[in-house]
Amino acid sequence: MSELLYKYIDATGGLMMLYYGTLQFTNATQLNDPFDCHPALIDFSQVPPEKTRAWPADVISLLESDRHRRYRELAYICSLSKVHDSLLMWSYYNGHKGVCIGLDMEKTRKYLSRMTGLLIGCQEWDVQYKNVVEKADYFRDLQDFFRYQMTTKAKEWEHEQEVRLFAYDPYPEHMRFLPYQDDKKGPIDRKEVRAFLEIGGECFESVRLGINISKEDKEKIVKVARDRNPDIKIYQMTIDPDAFRLKEELIND
């Protein structure tokens, strides 16, 4: 397991993450990739004859596929990365105006090992990247289908080097609205509400500030980060003039 993992996030989200000392988990149905965590990754059609004595094959297939649909609706994901200097991730997660927060996972795991929902603690899995949809045969393949469904993504996302933390059906006390989310008229779908799990200040190992971060956001984040963990390392990301890559400069007190 990686001991340092990174969270790319916009300035407001990063400020909240540091100020409240939390990790944000998003429902698996709300991710930006429509293939992500989809039960269609599993083949439920090859029902063995011995399972059709009481119910026809199509009913058995429907029941089993519906179970995995519900698994997805109860799974909450915190997406982290093994890298902190990906040009693509800085671009599409915060437009280089946000932050990348480094987490000491050895310390973080101690906070996430407590009971948070139907599972004790959070599962931590590397994402597997595939060129084609290799559907697993639900009735014949011997594997953890929940893990397969939750961690298989298209090869196009491989640059993210993603590691996922899972909270399954988190308790209501962990659920929070985002700013202004509760202004919405009418009922709010539970799947649209995020879960926030608390971790200690010592878990925040570093903060990297985007090239285009505003002066105001930079000042706020630096102050909150140092208040949360006086030993935190803070870097300013810059452009490498000799290559298409990012550099970082340590910000001293």
CSV table of N, CA, C and O in Angstrom, one decimal, residues 2 93 170 190-191 215-216 229:
chain,number,residue,atom,x,y,z
A,2,SER,N,0.4,2.3,-0.7
A,2,SER,CA,1.1,3.5,-0.8
A,2,SER,C,1.0,4.3,0.5
A,2,SER,O,0.0,4.3,1.1
A,93,TYR,N,-9.3,18.9,-12.7
A,93,TYR,CA,-9.9,18.8,-11.4
A,93,TYR,C,-10.0,20.2,-10.7
A,93,TYR,O,-10.8,20.5,-9.9
A,170,PRO,N,-22.6,4.9,4.7
A,170,PRO,CA,-22.2,5.6,5.9
A,170,PRO,C,-23.3,6.1,6.8
A,170,PRO,O,-24.4,6.4,6.3
A,190,ARG,N,-30.7,11.4,-1.6
A,190,ARG,CA,-29.6,11.0,-0.7
A,190,ARG,C,-28.3,10.8,-1.4
A,190,ARG,O,-27.2,11.1,-0.9
A,191,LYS,N,-28.3,10.3,-2.7
A,191,LYS,CA,-27.1,10.0,-3.4
A,191,LYS,C,-26.3,11.3,-3.8
A,191,LYS,O,-25.2,11.2,-4.2
A,215,LYS,N,-4.3,34.9,-5.1
A,215,LYS,CA,-3.6,35.4,-3.9
A,215,LYS,C,-4.4,35.2,-2.6
A,215,LYS,O,-3.9,34.7,-1.6
A,216,GLU,N,-5.7,35.5,-2.7
A,216,GLU,CA,-6.6,35.4,-1.6
A,216,GLU,C,-6.8,33.9,-1.2
A,216,GLU,O,-6.7,33.6,0.0
A,229,ASN,N,-1.9,21.6,10.9
A,229,ASN,CA,-0.7,20.8,11.1
A,229,ASN,C,0.5,21.7,11.0
A,229,ASN,O,0.9,22.0,9.9
